[in-house]
Short mmCIF file of N, CA and C in Angstrom, two decimals:
data_model
loop_
_atom_site.label_atom_id
_atom_site.label_comp_id
_atom_site.label_asym_id
_atom_site.label_seq_id
_atom_site.Cartn_x
_atom_site.Cartn_y
_atom_site.Cartn_z
N UNK A 981 124.41 59.63 72.66
CA UNK A 981 123.81 58.71 73.59
C UNK A 981 122.93 59.47 74.58
N UNK A 982 121.81 58.91 74.91
CA UNK A 982 120.86 59.54 75.83
C UNK A 982 121.32 59.30 77.26
N UNK A 983 121.43 60.39 78.01
CA UNK A 983 121.88 60.27 79.40
C UNK A 983 120.68 60.21 80.35
N UNK A 984 120.97 59.93 81.59
CA UNK A 984 119.92 59.89 82.62
C UNK A 984 119.25 61.25 82.75
N UNK A 985 120.04 62.32 82.67
CA UNK A 985 119.49 63.66 82.76
C UNK A 985 118.51 63.92 81.62
N UNK A 986 118.86 63.47 80.41
CA UNK A 986 117.96 63.63 79.26
C UNK A 986 116.64 62.91 79.49
N UNK A 987 116.70 61.72 80.05
CA UNK A 987 115.49 60.95 80.33
C UNK A 987 114.64 61.67 81.38
N UNK A 988 115.28 62.18 82.42
CA UNK A 988 114.54 62.90 83.47
C UNK A 988 113.88 64.14 82.90
N UNK A 989 114.61 64.91 82.09
CA UNK A 989 114.05 66.11 81.46
C UNK A 989 112.85 65.74 80.60
N UNK A 990 113.00 64.70 79.79
CA UNK A 990 111.90 64.24 78.94
C UNK A 990 110.70 63.80 79.75
N UNK A 991 110.94 63.07 80.83
CA UNK A 991 109.84 62.60 81.67
C UNK A 991 109.10 63.75 82.33
N UNK A 992 109.83 64.75 82.79
CA UNK A 992 109.19 65.92 83.41
C UNK A 992 108.28 66.62 82.40
N UNK A 993 108.79 66.84 81.20
CA UNK A 993 108.01 67.56 80.18
C UNK A 993 106.81 66.73 79.72
N UNK A 994 107.03 65.45 79.44
CA UNK A 994 105.93 64.60 78.95
C UNK A 994 104.88 64.36 80.04
N UNK A 995 105.33 64.16 81.28
CA UNK A 995 104.34 63.94 82.35
C UNK A 995 103.54 65.20 82.62
N UNK A 996 104.15 66.36 82.50
CA UNK A 996 103.41 67.61 82.64
C UNK A 996 102.42 67.77 81.50
N UNK A 997 102.84 67.41 80.29
CA UNK A 997 101.92 67.45 79.15
C UNK A 997 100.75 66.49 79.33
N UNK A 998 101.03 65.30 79.85
CA UNK A 998 99.97 64.32 80.09
C UNK A 998 98.99 64.81 81.15
N UNK A 999 99.53 65.41 82.21
CA UNK A 999 98.65 65.97 83.25
C UNK A 999 97.79 67.09 82.67
N UNK A 1000 98.39 67.91 81.82
CA UNK A 1000 97.62 68.98 81.17
C UNK A 1000 96.53 68.43 80.28
N UNK A 1001 96.83 67.33 79.59
CA UNK A 1001 95.82 66.69 78.73
C UNK A 1001 94.66 66.16 79.57
N UNK A 1002 94.99 65.50 80.67
CA UNK A 1002 93.94 64.93 81.52
C UNK A 1002 93.07 66.00 82.16
N UNK A 1003 93.68 67.08 82.60
CA UNK A 1003 92.92 68.14 83.27
C UNK A 1003 92.23 69.07 82.28
N UNK A 1004 92.83 69.30 81.14
CA UNK A 1004 92.27 70.22 80.16
C UNK A 1004 92.82 71.62 80.35
N UNK A 1005 92.82 72.37 79.25
CA UNK A 1005 93.38 73.72 79.24
C UNK A 1005 92.66 74.64 80.21
N UNK A 1006 91.34 74.57 80.21
CA UNK A 1006 90.57 75.49 81.06
C UNK A 1006 90.91 75.28 82.53
N UNK A 1007 90.98 74.04 82.97
CA UNK A 1007 91.30 73.78 84.37
C UNK A 1007 92.75 74.15 84.68
N UNK A 1008 93.65 73.95 83.73
CA UNK A 1008 95.05 74.32 83.94
C UNK A 1008 95.20 75.83 84.11
N UNK A 1009 94.59 76.58 83.20
CA UNK A 1009 94.72 78.04 83.25
C UNK A 1009 94.02 78.59 84.49
N UNK A 1010 92.83 78.08 84.77
CA UNK A 1010 92.12 78.54 85.96
C UNK A 1010 92.86 78.14 87.24
N UNK A 1011 93.55 77.00 87.20
CA UNK A 1011 94.35 76.59 88.35
C UNK A 1011 95.51 77.52 88.60
N UNK A 1012 96.21 77.91 87.54
CA UNK A 1012 97.32 78.87 87.68
C UNK A 1012 96.78 80.21 88.17
N UNK A 1013 95.65 80.63 87.59
CA UNK A 1013 95.04 81.89 88.02
C UNK A 1013 94.64 81.83 89.49
N UNK A 1014 94.15 80.68 89.95
CA UNK A 1014 93.76 80.53 91.35
C UNK A 1014 94.96 80.72 92.27
N UNK A 1015 96.11 80.15 91.90
CA UNK A 1015 97.32 80.31 92.71
C UNK A 1015 97.75 81.78 92.76
N UNK A 1016 97.68 82.44 91.61
CA UNK A 1016 98.09 83.85 91.56
C UNK A 1016 97.15 84.71 92.39
N UNK A 1017 95.84 84.52 92.22
CA UNK A 1017 94.86 85.30 92.98
C UNK A 1017 94.99 85.01 94.47
N UNK A 1018 95.18 83.75 94.84
CA UNK A 1018 95.34 83.40 96.26
C UNK A 1018 96.58 84.05 96.85
N UNK A 1019 97.65 84.13 96.07
CA UNK A 1019 98.88 84.79 96.54
C UNK A 1019 98.64 86.27 96.80
N UNK A 1020 97.97 86.93 95.86
CA UNK A 1020 97.67 88.35 96.05
C UNK A 1020 96.68 88.57 97.19
N UNK A 1021 95.71 87.67 97.33
CA UNK A 1021 94.75 87.78 98.43
C UNK A 1021 95.47 87.68 99.77
N UNK A 1022 96.42 86.76 99.88
CA UNK A 1022 97.18 86.62 101.13
C UNK A 1022 98.04 87.86 101.38
N UNK A 1023 98.64 88.36 100.32
CA UNK A 1023 99.52 89.52 100.45
C UNK A 1023 98.75 90.77 100.88
N UNK A 1024 97.63 91.03 100.20
CA UNK A 1024 96.87 92.24 100.49
C UNK A 1024 95.84 92.05 101.61
N UNK A 1025 95.38 90.83 101.82
CA UNK A 1025 94.41 90.58 102.88
C UNK A 1025 95.04 90.55 104.25
N UNK A 1026 96.33 90.34 104.31
CA UNK A 1026 97.03 90.26 105.59
C UNK A 1026 96.82 91.52 106.42
N UNK A 1027 96.90 92.68 105.80
CA UNK A 1027 96.73 93.94 106.53
C UNK A 1027 95.33 94.05 107.15
N UNK A 1028 94.34 93.47 106.49
CA UNK A 1028 92.96 93.56 106.99
C UNK A 1028 92.71 92.60 108.15
N UNK A 1029 93.35 91.46 108.11
CA UNK A 1029 93.08 90.41 109.10
C UNK A 1029 94.10 90.41 110.24
N UNK A 1030 95.22 91.08 110.05
CA UNK A 1030 96.30 91.10 111.05
C UNK A 1030 95.82 91.48 112.46
N UNK A 1031 94.98 92.52 112.62
CA UNK A 1031 94.56 92.89 113.98
C UNK A 1031 93.84 91.75 114.72
N UNK A 1032 93.03 90.99 114.00
CA UNK A 1032 92.31 89.88 114.63
C UNK A 1032 93.27 88.75 115.00
N UNK A 1033 94.20 88.46 114.11
CA UNK A 1033 95.14 87.37 114.35
C UNK A 1033 96.11 87.70 115.48
N UNK A 1034 96.52 88.96 115.59
CA UNK A 1034 97.47 89.32 116.65
C UNK A 1034 96.83 89.27 118.03
N UNK A 1035 95.49 89.33 118.09
CA UNK A 1035 94.80 89.15 119.37
C UNK A 1035 94.83 87.70 119.82
N UNK A 1036 94.90 86.78 118.85
CA UNK A 1036 94.84 85.35 119.15
C UNK A 1036 96.23 84.75 119.33
N UNK A 1037 97.16 85.13 118.46
CA UNK A 1037 98.51 84.55 118.48
C UNK A 1037 99.49 85.53 119.13
N UNK A 1038 100.38 85.04 120.00
CA UNK A 1038 101.23 85.93 120.79
C UNK A 1038 102.34 86.64 120.01
N UNK A 1039 102.90 85.99 119.01
CA UNK A 1039 104.02 86.60 118.29
C UNK A 1039 103.55 87.16 116.96
N UNK A 1040 104.00 88.35 116.63
CA UNK A 1040 103.58 89.01 115.39
C UNK A 1040 103.94 88.19 114.17
N UNK A 1041 105.16 87.66 114.13
CA UNK A 1041 105.58 86.89 112.96
C UNK A 1041 104.73 85.65 112.79
N UNK A 1042 104.35 85.03 113.91
CA UNK A 1042 103.51 83.83 113.83
C UNK A 1042 102.10 84.20 113.37
N UNK A 1043 101.58 85.29 113.90
CA UNK A 1043 100.25 85.74 113.50
C UNK A 1043 100.22 86.05 112.01
N UNK A 1044 101.26 86.73 111.52
CA UNK A 1044 101.32 87.06 110.09
C UNK A 1044 101.42 85.80 109.23
N UNK A 1045 102.28 84.87 109.63
CA UNK A 1045 102.47 83.65 108.84
C UNK A 1045 101.19 82.81 108.80
N UNK A 1046 100.57 82.62 109.95
CA UNK A 1046 99.34 81.82 110.00
C UNK A 1046 98.22 82.51 109.24
N UNK A 1047 98.09 83.81 109.41
CA UNK A 1047 97.04 84.55 108.72
C UNK A 1047 97.21 84.49 107.21
N UNK A 1048 98.42 84.73 106.74
CA UNK A 1048 98.67 84.68 105.30
C UNK A 1048 98.40 83.29 104.75
N UNK A 1049 98.80 82.26 105.49
CA UNK A 1049 98.58 80.89 105.04
C UNK A 1049 97.09 80.55 104.99
N UNK A 1050 96.35 80.97 106.00
CA UNK A 1050 94.91 80.69 106.03
C UNK A 1050 94.20 81.42 104.89
N UNK A 1051 94.52 82.68 104.69
CA UNK A 1051 93.90 83.44 103.59
C UNK A 1051 94.22 82.76 102.26
N UNK A 1052 95.49 82.42 102.06
CA UNK A 1052 95.91 81.78 100.82
C UNK A 1052 95.14 80.48 100.59
N UNK A 1053 95.09 79.63 101.61
CA UNK A 1053 94.44 78.32 101.45
C UNK A 1053 92.94 78.44 101.23
N UNK A 1054 92.28 79.34 101.95
CA UNK A 1054 90.83 79.51 101.77
C UNK A 1054 90.52 79.97 100.35
N UNK A 1055 91.24 80.98 99.89
CA UNK A 1055 91.00 81.49 98.54
C UNK A 1055 91.35 80.43 97.50
N UNK A 1056 92.45 79.72 97.70
CA UNK A 1056 92.86 78.68 96.75
C UNK A 1056 91.82 77.56 96.68
N UNK A 1057 91.32 77.11 97.81
CA UNK A 1057 90.32 76.04 97.81
C UNK A 1057 89.04 76.49 97.11
N UNK A 1058 88.59 77.70 97.41
CA UNK A 1058 87.37 78.20 96.77
C UNK A 1058 87.53 78.34 95.26
N UNK A 1059 88.65 78.91 94.84
CA UNK A 1059 88.87 79.10 93.40
C UNK A 1059 89.13 77.79 92.68
N UNK A 1060 89.76 76.84 93.35
CA UNK A 1060 89.97 75.52 92.75
C UNK A 1060 88.64 74.82 92.54
N UNK A 1061 87.75 74.92 93.52
CA UNK A 1061 86.41 74.33 93.37
C UNK A 1061 85.67 74.99 92.21
N UNK A 1062 85.78 76.30 92.11
CA UNK A 1062 85.13 77.02 91.01
C UNK A 1062 85.73 76.62 89.67
N UNK A 1063 87.04 76.46 89.61
CA UNK A 1063 87.68 76.08 88.34
C UNK A 1063 87.25 74.68 87.92
N UNK A 1064 87.06 73.79 88.87
CA UNK A 1064 86.60 72.43 88.52
C UNK A 1064 85.17 72.46 88.00
N UNK A 1065 84.35 73.31 88.57
CA UNK A 1065 82.97 73.43 88.08
C UNK A 1065 82.97 73.95 86.65
N UNK A 1066 83.75 75.00 86.40
CA UNK A 1066 83.81 75.59 85.06
C UNK A 1066 84.39 74.60 84.06
N UNK A 1067 85.48 73.93 84.41
CA UNK A 1067 86.07 72.98 83.47
C UNK A 1067 85.16 71.77 83.26
N UNK A 1068 84.41 71.40 84.29
CA UNK A 1068 83.43 70.32 84.13
C UNK A 1068 82.33 70.70 83.15
N UNK A 1069 81.93 71.96 83.17
CA UNK A 1069 80.92 72.43 82.22
C UNK A 1069 81.49 72.43 80.80
N UNK A 1070 82.76 72.79 80.67
CA UNK A 1070 83.39 72.80 79.34
C UNK A 1070 83.50 71.38 78.79
N UNK A 1071 83.77 70.41 79.66
CA UNK A 1071 83.90 69.02 79.22
C UNK A 1071 82.60 68.47 78.64
N UNK A 1072 81.50 69.08 79.00
CA UNK A 1072 80.20 68.60 78.50
C UNK A 1072 79.82 69.26 77.18
N UNK A 1073 80.71 70.07 76.62
CA UNK A 1073 80.42 70.75 75.37
C UNK A 1073 81.25 70.14 74.24
N UNK A 1074 81.06 70.71 73.06
CA UNK A 1074 81.83 70.27 71.89
C UNK A 1074 83.31 70.67 71.99
N UNK A 1075 83.63 71.57 72.91
CA UNK A 1075 85.00 72.06 73.04
C UNK A 1075 85.88 71.16 73.89
N UNK A 1076 85.35 70.05 74.35
CA UNK A 1076 86.10 69.16 75.24
C UNK A 1076 87.40 68.67 74.61
N UNK A 1077 87.35 68.23 73.37
CA UNK A 1077 88.55 67.73 72.69
C UNK A 1077 89.58 68.83 72.53
N UNK A 1078 89.13 70.00 72.13
CA UNK A 1078 90.03 71.14 72.00
C UNK A 1078 90.63 71.51 73.35
N UNK A 1079 89.81 71.49 74.39
CA UNK A 1079 90.26 71.81 75.74
C UNK A 1079 91.38 70.86 76.18
N UNK A 1080 91.21 69.57 75.94
CA UNK A 1080 92.22 68.60 76.33
C UNK A 1080 93.49 68.73 75.47
N UNK A 1081 93.33 68.98 74.19
CA UNK A 1081 94.49 69.15 73.31
C UNK A 1081 95.31 70.37 73.70
N UNK A 1082 94.63 71.48 73.93
CA UNK A 1082 95.33 72.68 74.38
C UNK A 1082 95.95 72.48 75.76
N UNK A 1083 95.28 71.69 76.59
CA UNK A 1083 95.83 71.36 77.91
C UNK A 1083 97.14 70.62 77.79
N UNK A 1084 97.23 69.71 76.80
CA UNK A 1084 98.48 68.98 76.57
C UNK A 1084 99.61 69.94 76.22
N UNK A 1085 99.35 70.87 75.31
CA UNK A 1085 100.39 71.83 74.93
C UNK A 1085 100.74 72.76 76.08
N UNK A 1086 99.74 73.17 76.85
CA UNK A 1086 99.99 73.98 78.04
C UNK A 1086 100.89 73.22 79.00
N UNK A 1087 100.60 71.94 79.19
CA UNK A 1087 101.41 71.10 80.07
C UNK A 1087 102.85 70.96 79.59
N UNK A 1088 103.03 70.82 78.28
CA UNK A 1088 104.39 70.75 77.74
C UNK A 1088 105.16 72.03 78.04
N UNK A 1089 104.51 73.17 77.84
CA UNK A 1089 105.15 74.46 78.11
C UNK A 1089 105.46 74.59 79.60
N UNK A 1090 104.51 74.18 80.43
CA UNK A 1090 104.74 74.23 81.88
C UNK A 1090 105.91 73.33 82.27
N UNK A 1091 105.96 72.13 81.73
CA UNK A 1091 107.05 71.21 82.04
C UNK A 1091 108.39 71.77 81.60
N UNK A 1092 108.44 72.35 80.40
CA UNK A 1092 109.68 72.97 79.92
C UNK A 1092 110.07 74.14 80.82
N UNK A 1093 109.09 74.91 81.26
CA UNK A 1093 109.37 76.04 82.16
C UNK A 1093 109.96 75.55 83.47
N UNK A 1094 109.41 74.49 84.02
CA UNK A 1094 109.95 73.91 85.26
C UNK A 1094 111.40 73.46 85.04
N UNK A 1095 111.65 72.80 83.92
CA UNK A 1095 113.01 72.34 83.61
C UNK A 1095 113.96 73.52 83.47
N UNK A 1096 113.54 74.55 82.73
CA UNK A 1096 114.41 75.71 82.51
C UNK A 1096 114.71 76.44 83.81
N UNK A 1097 113.68 76.66 84.62
CA UNK A 1097 113.89 77.36 85.89
C UNK A 1097 114.75 76.54 86.85
N UNK A 1098 114.57 75.23 86.83
CA UNK A 1098 115.40 74.36 87.66
C UNK A 1098 116.86 74.44 87.21
N UNK A 1099 117.07 74.41 85.90
CA UNK A 1099 118.44 74.50 85.38
C UNK A 1099 119.04 75.87 85.70
N UNK A 1100 118.21 76.91 85.66
CA UNK A 1100 118.69 78.24 86.00
C UNK A 1100 119.17 78.27 87.46
N UNK A 1101 118.42 77.61 88.33
CA UNK A 1101 118.83 77.52 89.74
C UNK A 1101 120.13 76.72 89.88
N UNK A 1102 120.23 75.62 89.14
CA UNK A 1102 121.45 74.80 89.17
C UNK A 1102 122.64 75.63 88.69
N UNK A 1103 122.46 76.39 87.60
CA UNK A 1103 123.54 77.24 87.09
C UNK A 1103 123.95 78.29 88.12
N UNK A 1104 122.96 78.82 88.84
CA UNK A 1104 123.25 79.84 89.85
C UNK A 1104 124.07 79.24 90.99
N UNK A 1105 123.68 78.04 91.42
CA UNK A 1105 124.36 77.40 92.54
C UNK A 1105 125.68 76.74 92.14
N UNK A 1106 125.74 76.28 90.87
CA UNK A 1106 126.91 75.54 90.40
C UNK A 1106 127.21 75.97 88.97
N UNK A 1107 128.12 76.93 88.77
CA UNK A 1107 128.44 77.38 87.42
C UNK A 1107 128.84 76.21 86.51
N UNK A 1108 128.68 76.39 85.20
CA UNK A 1108 128.92 75.32 84.22
C UNK A 1108 130.27 74.64 84.41
N UNK A 1109 131.30 75.41 84.71
CA UNK A 1109 132.64 74.82 84.86
C UNK A 1109 132.71 73.85 86.03
N UNK A 1110 131.86 74.04 87.03
CA UNK A 1110 131.88 73.18 88.22
C UNK A 1110 130.88 72.03 88.15
N UNK A 1111 130.08 71.99 87.10
CA UNK A 1111 129.08 70.92 86.99
C UNK A 1111 129.76 69.60 86.63
N UNK A 1112 129.21 68.49 87.12
CA UNK A 1112 129.80 67.19 86.78
C UNK A 1112 129.71 66.91 85.28
N UNK A 1113 130.58 66.05 84.80
CA UNK A 1113 130.65 65.74 83.37
C UNK A 1113 129.33 65.19 82.85
N UNK A 1114 128.66 64.33 83.63
CA UNK A 1114 127.40 63.74 83.16
C UNK A 1114 126.34 64.80 82.92
N UNK A 1115 126.44 65.93 83.64
CA UNK A 1115 125.48 67.01 83.44
C UNK A 1115 125.87 67.86 82.24
N UNK A 1116 127.16 68.21 82.15
CA UNK A 1116 127.63 69.05 81.04
C UNK A 1116 127.46 68.36 79.69
N UNK A 1117 127.60 67.04 79.66
CA UNK A 1117 127.58 66.30 78.39
C UNK A 1117 126.20 65.80 77.98
N UNK A 1118 125.19 66.06 78.79
CA UNK A 1118 123.83 65.62 78.44
C UNK A 1118 123.33 66.40 77.23
N UNK A 1119 122.61 65.74 76.36
CA UNK A 1119 122.10 66.38 75.15
C UNK A 1119 121.08 67.47 75.44
N UNK A 1120 120.38 67.37 76.55
CA UNK A 1120 119.34 68.34 76.87
C UNK A 1120 119.90 69.64 77.44
N UNK A 1121 121.19 69.67 77.76
CA UNK A 1121 121.78 70.87 78.35
C UNK A 1121 121.69 72.06 77.41
N UNK A 1122 121.94 71.85 76.13
CA UNK A 1122 121.87 72.98 75.18
C UNK A 1122 120.45 73.54 75.12
N UNK A 1123 119.45 72.67 75.18
CA UNK A 1123 118.05 73.12 75.21
C UNK A 1123 117.78 73.90 76.50
N UNK A 1124 118.28 73.40 77.62
CA UNK A 1124 118.06 74.09 78.89
C UNK A 1124 118.78 75.44 78.92
N UNK A 1125 119.96 75.51 78.31
CA UNK A 1125 120.68 76.78 78.24
C UNK A 1125 119.93 77.80 77.40
N UNK A 1126 119.32 77.35 76.30
CA UNK A 1126 118.50 78.25 75.48
C UNK A 1126 117.30 78.75 76.27
N UNK A 1127 116.67 77.85 77.00
CA UNK A 1127 115.51 78.22 77.80
C UNK A 1127 115.85 79.21 78.89
N UNK A 1128 116.97 78.98 79.58
CA UNK A 1128 117.37 79.91 80.63
C UNK A 1128 117.78 81.25 80.03
N UNK A 1129 118.39 81.24 78.86
CA UNK A 1129 118.75 82.50 78.19
C UNK A 1129 117.49 83.29 77.86
N UNK A 1130 116.44 82.60 77.42
CA UNK A 1130 115.18 83.28 77.13
C UNK A 1130 114.61 83.90 78.41
N UNK A 1131 114.59 83.15 79.50
CA UNK A 1131 114.04 83.68 80.75
C UNK A 1131 114.85 84.87 81.24
N UNK A 1132 116.16 84.80 81.10
CA UNK A 1132 116.99 85.93 81.51
C UNK A 1132 116.73 87.16 80.64
N UNK A 1133 116.37 86.94 79.37
CA UNK A 1133 116.12 88.07 78.47
C UNK A 1133 114.81 88.78 78.79
N UNK A 1134 113.87 88.08 79.41
CA UNK A 1134 112.58 88.71 79.72
C UNK A 1134 112.50 89.20 81.16
N UNK A 1135 113.50 88.87 81.98
CA UNK A 1135 113.52 89.33 83.37
C UNK A 1135 113.99 90.78 83.38
N UNK A 1136 113.36 91.63 84.17
CA UNK A 1136 113.82 93.03 84.26
C UNK A 1136 115.29 93.10 84.68
N UNK A 1137 115.96 94.15 84.20
CA UNK A 1137 117.40 94.30 84.47
C UNK A 1137 117.72 94.31 85.96
N UNK A 1138 116.84 94.87 86.77
CA UNK A 1138 117.08 94.94 88.22
C UNK A 1138 117.19 93.55 88.83
N UNK A 1139 116.41 92.60 88.30
CA UNK A 1139 116.46 91.23 88.81
C UNK A 1139 117.51 90.39 88.10
N UNK A 1140 117.83 90.75 86.87
CA UNK A 1140 118.76 89.94 86.08
C UNK A 1140 120.13 89.86 86.75
N UNK A 1141 120.59 90.94 87.34
CA UNK A 1141 121.88 90.92 88.02
C UNK A 1141 121.88 89.98 89.21
N UNK A 1142 120.73 89.87 89.88
CA UNK A 1142 120.62 88.98 91.04
C UNK A 1142 120.44 87.54 90.62
N UNK A 1143 119.96 87.31 89.38
CA UNK A 1143 119.69 85.94 88.92
C UNK A 1143 120.87 85.33 88.17
N UNK A 1144 121.92 86.09 87.97
CA UNK A 1144 123.08 85.53 87.27
C UNK A 1144 124.24 85.44 88.26
N UNK A 1145 125.23 84.67 87.89
CA UNK A 1145 126.35 84.49 88.82
C UNK A 1145 127.51 85.35 88.47
#
């Protein structure tokens, strides 16, 4: 029998796939790249902008937080605009159908990744023995356990000890 958890897992994966289809593979990949680049820009740009921010804001922690957030958001907005331009150009070519199809599969993988990482967090906070029966008996649990096992196998050993209970 299909449980509520199974329906939620399915909806997360299918809705992510649908969003990927609508946006297209190029925009999805460029969007992920934009978040990664913006994160690194905030991390490494903070040292360059910190002196200016500390002159304006009284507390160091506040200056660092605001500066990192502003750098992140500026870079993210610029790269998101660029990714939309590039994906818009791709939509006008013969590759549009392929772009949307690959976007659907990318979305499915992203949705599954979100489900697996969420289940990994749930396992960390609430070991299997302590999980409610409706969660343990859901059909999707075995799939989520396989996914979390895969993620644990690719995580470096130094982090694996911290990510398991």
